[in-house]
Amino acid sequence: MKDSKSDLRSNPNQGAITGVHFYGAILLSFLIYYTLFGHVLHKPQTVGQHQKLIQAKTEALSRLSETRKVIVLAGSNGRVSHSAGQIEAVTGIPSVNMSVTASMSIDFQLNRIKLYLREGDIIYMPLEYGQLTRSQKTVYSGVEAPYVVAYEKASLKGFSPMRKLHAYFYFDLKFLFSAIAEMGLSAMDFKRRITADDFNAWGDQVGHTIEKGLPYADYINETPAIPASTVRGESYAARAVSDFLHWAKLEGIFVVGGYPTFAEGERLDFSQKADLKNFYLDRGHYFLDLENMGRYPKSHFFDTIYHLAEPYQIEHSRLVGIELKQLLNL
């Protein structure tokens, strides 16, 4: 019986053929992977809604590109709990709500709005607790990865080589099955409870009434209102936001940090509060130190302890508008 070495000696081309098959299989696998996740499978119920929302918000922002404006930018608490329309009514300055979700990396969101910013613009950033503590790995795993691969491949040009690799290799079996499920639901004309249609011309979420929030009351009441850590200066996210703050200072753009809306419960201690406030002040910007720290009773929230129901969204936003007006002498 001949061993493999003697086979190779008797047929020297066999090793080359085997190598060609091996690398050909790898290349074919990459091609199938890229075609499947880059062009065939997508998630219309989640990532697809982000695409519609980002497109509508960006169009609203572009109409104000040459005008002094207020931009609200955070995760979903910015989207649900804040009303740019109310802030505009109080301050008299055109406003737009660019918030989408905290699962979308903050540096990606900041880089998207840079093109439309002008001297004198104001960015209000009530970032969710923990946003400024995220590591590079966590940031690179944000939901912007499947979004840009599916809907906005041109944005990949601004990614570092490592971040491009993370974006292209974001997908796994879990994504495969959930994408198939979402595509099936969309084919059956299924609608989520909140879609990109539930927003006004300012980019604010609307229609999240107290009545519609009743099914989530038990979930909210059972959720402990304990905020996560606020800032970790050496984190990738904190450094990225810090770089943006330095750029904004040079461009004459005002950034105002703030508290996210959150259910009443354990308060930030003095050091946490000081760290959050000083993160903006030390970089030459502002912090909106609301007396209530953005805290409200659990009965004021819609579906999570970050999302105010619409009547309280309006109330909170008018308070933010009044405080912004005083803070910046508008």
CSV table of C-alpha atoms in Angstrom, one decimal:
chain,number,residue,atom,x,y,z
A,1,MET,CA,0.0,0.0,0.0
A,2,LYS,CA,1.5,3.3,-1.1
A,3,ASP,CA,1.5,6.2,1.4
A,4,SER,CA,0.7,9.8,0.4
A,5,LYS,CA,4.4,10.7,0.1
A,6,SER,CA,5.0,8.0,-2.5
A,7,ASP,CA,1.8,9.1,-4.3
A,8,LEU,CA,3.2,12.6,-4.6
A,9,ARG,CA,6.6,11.3,-5.8
A,10,SER,CA,4.9,9.2,-8.5
A,11,ASN,CA,2.6,12.1,-9.4
A,12,PRO,CA,4.3,15.5,-8.6
A,13,ASN,CA,1.3,17.4,-10.0
A,14,GLN,CA,-1.0,16.0,-7.5
A,15,GLY,CA,0.1,18.3,-4.7
A,16,ALA,CA,-0.3,21.3,-6.9
A,17,ILE,CA,-3.8,20.2,-7.9
A,18,THR,CA,-4.8,19.6,-4.3
A,19,GLY,CA,-3.5,23.1,-3.4
A,20,VAL,CA,-5.5,24.7,-6.3
A,21,HIS,CA,-8.7,22.9,-5.1
A,22,PHE,CA,-8.1,24.0,-1.5
A,23,TYR,CA,-7.6,27.7,-2.3
A,24,GLY,CA,-10.4,27.5,-4.9
A,25,ALA,CA,-12.7,26.2,-2.2
A,26,ILE,CA,-11.8,29.0,0.1
A,27,LEU,CA,-12.3,31.6,-2.7
A,28,LEU,CA,-15.7,30.1,-3.5
A,29,SER,CA,-16.7,30.1,0.1
A,30,PHE,CA,-15.9,33.8,0.4
A,31,LEU,CA,-17.8,34.5,-2.8
A,32,ILE,CA,-20.9,32.7,-1.5
A,33,TYR,CA,-20.6,34.4,1.9
A,34,TYR,CA,-20.3,37.9,0.3
A,35,THR,CA,-23.1,37.3,-2.2
A,36,LEU,CA,-25.4,35.9,0.5
A,37,PHE,CA,-24.9,38.5,3.2
A,38,GLY,CA,-24.0,41.5,1.0
A,39,HIS,CA,-26.6,41.2,-1.7
A,40,VAL,CA,-29.3,38.6,-0.9
A,41,LEU,CA,-30.1,38.4,2.8
A,42,HIS,CA,-31.1,41.5,4.8
A,43,LYS,CA,-33.2,42.4,7.8
A,44,PRO,CA,-36.1,44.6,6.7
A,45,GLN,CA,-37.8,44.7,10.1
A,46,THR,CA,-34.8,46.0,12.0
A,47,VAL,CA,-31.8,47.1,10.0
A,48,GLY,CA,-34.1,48.1,7.1
A,49,GLN,CA,-36.0,50.4,9.4
A,50,HIS,CA,-32.8,52.0,10.5
A,51,GLN,CA,-32.0,52.6,6.9
A,52,LYS,CA,-35.3,54.3,6.3
A,53,LEU,CA,-35.0,56.3,9.5
A,54,ILE,CA,-31.4,57.4,8.7
A,55,GLN,CA,-32.3,58.4,5.2
A,56,ALA,CA,-35.3,60.6,6.4
A,57,LYS,CA,-33.3,62.2,9.2
A,58,THR,CA,-30.3,62.9,6.9
A,59,GLU,CA,-32.6,64.6,4.4
A,60,ALA,CA,-34.1,66.7,7.2
A,61,LEU,CA,-30.6,67.7,8.3
A,62,SER,CA,-29.4,68.4,4.8
A,63,ARG,CA,-32.2,71.0,4.4
A,64,LEU,CA,-30.7,72.9,7.3
A,65,SER,CA,-27.0,72.5,6.3
A,66,GLU,CA,-26.5,76.2,5.7
A,67,THR,CA,-28.6,77.3,8.7
A,68,ARG,CA,-27.7,77.5,12.4
A,69,LYS,CA,-29.4,74.6,14.0
A,70,VAL,CA,-29.8,72.4,17.1
A,71,ILE,CA,-29.1,68.7,16.6
A,72,VAL,CA,-30.2,66.1,19.2
A,73,LEU,CA,-27.9,63.1,19.0
A,74,ALA,CA,-27.9,60.0,21.3
A,75,GLY,CA,-29.3,56.5,21.2
A,76,SER,CA,-32.9,55.6,21.4
A,77,ASN,CA,-33.6,57.8,24.4
A,78,GLY,CA,-32.7,60.7,22.1
A,79,ARG,CA,-35.0,59.3,19.5
A,80,VAL,CA,-38.0,58.5,21.8
A,81,SER,CA,-37.7,60.8,24.8
A,82,HIS,CA,-36.6,64.0,23.0
A,83,SER,CA,-38.5,66.2,20.6
A,84,ALA,CA,-36.5,68.5,18.3
A,85,GLY,CA,-39.8,70.1,17.3
A,86,GLN,CA,-40.4,71.2,20.9
A,87,ILE,CA,-36.8,72.4,21.3
A,88,GLU,CA,-37.1,74.5,18.1
A,89,ALA,CA,-40.4,76.0,19.4
A,90,VAL,CA,-38.7,77.1,22.7
A,91,THR,CA,-35.3,78.2,21.3
A,92,GLY,CA,-36.5,79.6,18.0
A,93,ILE,CA,-33.6,77.8,16.3
A,94,PRO,CA,-34.3,75.1,13.6
A,95,SER,CA,-33.8,71.7,15.1
A,96,VAL,CA,-33.5,68.1,14.0
A,97,ASN,CA,-33.4,64.8,15.9
A,98,MET,CA,-30.6,62.6,14.5
A,99,SER,CA,-30.8,59.9,17.2
A,100,VAL,CA,-31.3,56.3,16.1
A,101,THR,CA,-30.2,53.6,18.6
A,102,ALA,CA,-27.5,53.2,21.2
A,103,SER,CA,-26.6,49.9,19.4
A,104,MET,CA,-25.2,52.1,16.5
A,105,SER,CA,-21.7,53.2,17.4
A,106,ILE,CA,-21.6,56.9,18.5
A,107,ASP,CA,-18.5,57.7,16.4
A,108,PHE,CA,-20.3,56.4,13.3
A,109,GLN,CA,-23.3,58.7,14.0
A,110,LEU,CA,-21.0,61.7,14.7
A,111,ASN,CA,-19.1,61.2,11.4
A,112,ARG,CA,-22.3,61.1,9.5
A,113,ILE,CA,-23.4,64.5,10.6
A,114,LYS,CA,-20.0,66.3,10.2
A,115,LEU,CA,-20.7,67.1,6.5
A,116,TYR,CA,-23.7,69.2,7.5
A,117,LEU,CA,-22.3,71.1,10.5
A,118,ARG,CA,-21.4,74.8,10.3
A,119,GLU,CA,-20.0,77.3,12.8
A,120,GLY,CA,-22.6,78.2,15.5
A,121,ASP,CA,-24.4,74.9,15.3
A,122,ILE,CA,-25.4,73.2,18.6
A,123,ILE,CA,-25.3,69.5,19.3
A,124,TYR,CA,-27.2,68.2,22.3
A,125,MET,CA,-25.9,64.8,23.4
A,126,PRO,CA,-27.8,63.0,26.2
A,127,LEU,CA,-25.9,59.8,25.6
A,128,GLU,CA,-27.1,56.6,27.3
A,129,TYR,CA,-25.2,55.4,30.4
A,130,GLY,CA,-22.3,53.2,29.3
A,131,GLN,CA,-22.0,54.7,25.8
A,132,LEU,CA,-18.6,56.3,26.8
A,133,THR,CA,-17.2,53.1,28.2
A,134,ARG,CA,-17.4,50.9,25.1
A,135,SER,CA,-14.3,49.1,23.9
A,136,GLN,CA,-13.1,49.0,20.3
A,137,LYS,CA,-14.5,45.4,19.9
A,138,THR,CA,-17.9,46.6,21.1
A,139,VAL,CA,-17.9,49.6,18.9
A,140,TYR,CA,-16.8,47.6,15.8
A,141,SER,CA,-19.8,45.3,16.5
A,142,GLY,CA,-22.4,48.0,16.3
A,143,VAL,CA,-25.5,47.6,14.1
A,144,GLU,CA,-24.0,50.0,11.6
A,145,ALA,CA,-22.0,47.0,10.3
A,146,PRO,CA,-24.9,45.1,8.7
A,147,TYR,CA,-26.5,48.5,7.8
A,148,VAL,CA,-23.6,49.7,5.7
A,149,VAL,CA,-23.0,46.3,4.1
A,150,ALA,CA,-26.6,46.0,3.1
A,151,TYR,CA,-27.6,49.6,2.3
A,152,GLU,CA,-24.7,52.0,2.2
A,153,LYS,CA,-21.5,50.3,1.0
A,154,ALA,CA,-20.0,53.7,0.1
A,155,SER,CA,-19.7,54.4,3.9
A,156,LEU,CA,-17.2,51.6,4.2
A,157,LYS,CA,-14.6,53.9,2.5
A,158,GLY,CA,-14.4,55.8,5.7
A,159,PHE,CA,-13.8,52.7,7.8
A,160,SER,CA,-10.3,51.6,8.9
A,161,PRO,CA,-9.1,48.3,7.4
A,162,MET,CA,-9.8,46.5,10.6
A,163,ARG,CA,-13.3,47.9,10.9
A,164,LYS,CA,-14.0,46.9,7.3
A,165,LEU,CA,-13.1,43.4,8.2
A,166,HIS,CA,-15.4,43.5,11.2
A,167,ALA,CA,-18.2,44.8,9.0
A,168,TYR,CA,-17.8,42.1,6.4
A,169,PHE,CA,-17.4,39.3,8.9
A,170,TYR,CA,-20.2,40.5,11.2
A,171,PHE,CA,-22.6,37.8,10.0
A,172,ASP,CA,-23.2,34.4,11.5
A,173,LEU,CA,-25.8,31.7,11.6
A,174,LYS,CA,-28.0,33.7,14.1
A,175,PHE,CA,-28.1,36.6,11.5
A,176,LEU,CA,-28.8,34.1,8.7
A,177,PHE,CA,-31.9,32.7,10.5
A,178,SER,CA,-33.2,36.0,11.7
A,179,ALA,CA,-32.8,37.6,8.3
A,180,ILE,CA,-34.8,34.7,6.7
A,181,ALA,CA,-37.5,35.2,9.4
A,182,GLU,CA,-37.6,39.0,8.9
A,183,MET,CA,-37.8,38.7,5.1
A,184,GLY,CA,-40.6,36.2,5.5
A,185,LEU,CA,-42.5,38.5,7.9
A,186,SER,CA,-42.1,41.4,5.4
A,187,ALA,CA,-43.4,39.2,2.6
A,188,MET,CA,-46.5,38.7,4.8
A,189,ASP,CA,-46.8,42.5,5.2
A,190,PHE,CA,-46.0,42.3,9.0
A,191,LYS,CA,-45.5,45.7,10.7
A,192,ARG,CA,-43.5,46.3,13.8
A,193,ARG,CA,-45.1,48.3,16.6
A,194,ILE,CA,-42.6,51.2,15.8
A,195,THR,CA,-41.5,51.8,12.2
A,196,ALA,CA,-39.8,54.6,10.3
A,197,ASP,CA,-43.3,55.9,9.6
A,198,ASP,CA,-43.8,56.8,13.3
A,199,PHE,CA,-41.7,60.0,13.1
A,200,ASN,CA,-42.4,63.6,12.3
A,201,ALA,CA,-40.6,66.1,10.1
A,202,TRP,CA,-38.0,66.9,12.9
A,203,GLY,CA,-37.1,63.2,13.2
A,204,ASP,CA,-38.9,62.8,16.5
A,205,GLN,CA,-40.8,59.6,17.4
A,206,VAL,CA,-44.5,60.2,17.8
A,207,GLY,CA,-47.5,58.2,18.7
A,208,HIS,CA,-46.0,56.4,21.7
A,209,THR,CA,-48.9,57.3,23.9
A,210,ILE,CA,-49.4,56.3,27.6
A,211,GLU,CA,-52.2,53.9,26.4
A,212,LYS,CA,-50.0,52.1,23.9
A,213,GLY,CA,-47.4,51.7,26.6
A,214,LEU,CA,-49.7,49.9,29.1
A,215,PRO,CA,-48.6,46.4,27.9
A,216,TYR,CA,-45.0,47.2,29.0
A,217,ALA,CA,-45.9,48.5,32.4
A,218,ASP,CA,-45.0,45.3,34.3
A,219,TYR,CA,-41.7,45.0,32.4
A,220,ILE,CA,-40.8,48.5,33.3
A,221,ASN,CA,-41.8,48.1,37.0
A,222,GLU,CA,-39.7,45.0,37.3
A,223,THR,CA,-36.6,46.6,35.7
A,224,PRO,CA,-34.1,47.9,38.3
A,225,ALA,CA,-33.4,51.6,37.7
A,226,ILE,CA,-29.6,51.3,38.2
A,227,PRO,CA,-27.6,53.3,35.7
A,228,ALA,CA,-24.4,51.8,34.2
A,229,SER,CA,-21.1,53.5,34.5
A,230,THR,CA,-20.9,56.9,32.8
A,231,VAL,CA,-17.4,57.5,31.4
A,232,ARG,CA,-14.2,55.5,31.0
A,233,GLY,CA,-11.7,58.0,29.5
A,234,GLU,CA,-9.4,55.4,28.0
A,235,SER,CA,-12.2,53.5,26.2
A,236,TYR,CA,-12.3,53.5,22.4
A,237,ALA,CA,-15.7,55.3,22.4
A,238,ALA,CA,-14.6,58.0,24.8
A,239,ARG,CA,-11.5,58.7,22.7
A,240,ALA,CA,-13.6,58.9,19.6
A,241,VAL,CA,-16.1,61.3,21.1
A,242,SER,CA,-13.2,63.4,22.6
A,243,ASP,CA,-11.6,63.7,19.1
A,244,PHE,CA,-15.0,64.9,17.8
A,245,LEU,CA,-15.2,67.5,20.6
A,246,HIS,CA,-11.8,68.8,19.8
A,247,TRP,CA,-12.7,69.1,16.1
A,248,ALA,CA,-16.0,70.8,17.0
A,249,LYS,CA,-14.2,73.4,19.2
A,250,LEU,CA,-11.9,74.3,16.3
A,251,GLU,CA,-14.9,74.7,14.0
A,252,GLY,CA,-16.9,76.9,16.3
A,253,ILE,CA,-19.6,74.2,17.0
A,254,PHE,CA,-21.1,74.0,20.4
A,255,VAL,CA,-21.6,70.6,22.0
A,256,VAL,CA,-23.8,70.2,25.1
A,257,GLY,CA,-23.6,67.0,27.0
A,258,GLY,CA,-26.6,65.9,29.0
A,259,TYR,CA,-28.3,63.2,31.1
A,260,PRO,CA,-30.3,60.6,29.2
A,261,THR,CA,-33.9,60.2,30.4
A,262,PHE,CA,-34.0,57.4,32.9
A,263,ALA,CA,-36.4,55.9,35.5
A,264,GLU,CA,-36.1,57.1,39.1
A,265,GLY,CA,-34.0,54.8,41.2
A,266,GLU,CA,-30.4,54.7,42.2
A,267,ARG,CA,-28.8,58.1,41.6
A,268,LEU,CA,-25.4,58.8,40.1
A,269,ASP,CA,-22.9,59.4,42.9
A,270,PHE,CA,-20.9,62.6,43.0
A,271,SER,CA,-17.8,61.2,41.2
A,272,GLN,CA,-19.9,59.7,38.4
A,273,LYS,CA,-21.8,63.0,37.9
A,274,ALA,CA,-18.6,65.0,38.0
A,275,ASP,CA,-16.9,62.6,35.5
A,276,LEU,CA,-19.8,62.9,33.0
A,277,LYS,CA,-20.0,66.7,33.3
A,278,ASN,CA,-16.2,67.3,33.2
A,279,PHE,CA,-15.9,65.1,30.1
A,280,TYR,CA,-17.5,67.9,28.1
A,281,LEU,CA,-16.3,70.9,30.2
A,282,ASP,CA,-12.7,69.8,30.1
A,283,ARG,CA,-12.8,69.8,26.3
A,284,GLY,CA,-14.2,73.3,26.0
A,285,HIS,CA,-17.9,72.5,25.7
A,286,TYR,CA,-21.0,72.6,27.9
A,287,PHE,CA,-23.1,70.3,30.1
A,288,LEU,CA,-26.8,70.7,30.7
A,289,ASP,CA,-27.0,69.8,34.4
A,290,LEU,CA,-30.8,69.4,34.8
A,291,GLU,CA,-32.0,69.6,38.3
A,292,ASN,CA,-33.9,66.3,37.9
A,293,MET,CA,-31.0,64.7,36.1
A,294,GLY,CA,-33.5,63.5,33.5
A,295,ARG,CA,-35.1,61.2,36.0
A,296,TYR,CA,-38.9,60.5,36.0
A,297,PRO,CA,-41.3,58.1,37.7
A,298,LYS,CA,-41.6,54.7,36.0
A,299,SER,CA,-45.2,55.5,35.1
A,300,HIS,CA,-43.9,58.2,32.7
A,301,PHE,CA,-42.1,55.6,30.5
A,302,PHE,CA,-43.3,53.9,27.4
A,303,ASP,CA,-41.6,50.5,26.8
A,304,THR,CA,-38.2,50.8,28.6
A,305,ILE,CA,-36.8,52.8,31.5
A,306,TYR,CA,-35.0,55.0,28.9
A,307,HIS,CA,-38.1,55.9,26.7
A,308,LEU,CA,-40.5,58.5,27.9
A,309,ALA,CA,-44.1,58.2,26.7
A,310,GLU,CA,-45.1,61.0,24.3
A,311,PRO,CA,-46.7,63.5,26.8
A,312,TYR,CA,-43.6,63.4,29.0
A,313,GLN,CA,-41.3,63.5,25.9
A,314,ILE,CA,-42.9,66.8,25.1
A,315,GLU,CA,-42.6,68.0,28.7
A,316,HIS,CA,-39.0,67.0,29.0
A,317,SER,CA,-38.0,68.5,25.7
A,318,ARG,CA,-39.5,71.9,26.5
A,319,LEU,CA,-37.5,71.8,29.8
A,320,VAL,CA,-34.3,71.0,27.7
A,321,GLY,CA,-35.2,73.8,25.3
A,322,ILE,CA,-35.5,76.4,28.2
A,323,GLU,CA,-32.3,75.2,29.8
A,324,LEU,CA,-30.4,75.3,26.5
A,325,LYS,CA,-31.6,78.8,25.8
A,326,GLN,CA,-30.3,80.0,29.2
A,327,LEU,CA,-27.1,78.0,29.1
A,328,LEU,CA,-26.0,79.3,25.7
A,329,ASN,CA,-27.7,82.8,26.0
A,330,LEU,CA,-29.7,82.1,22.8
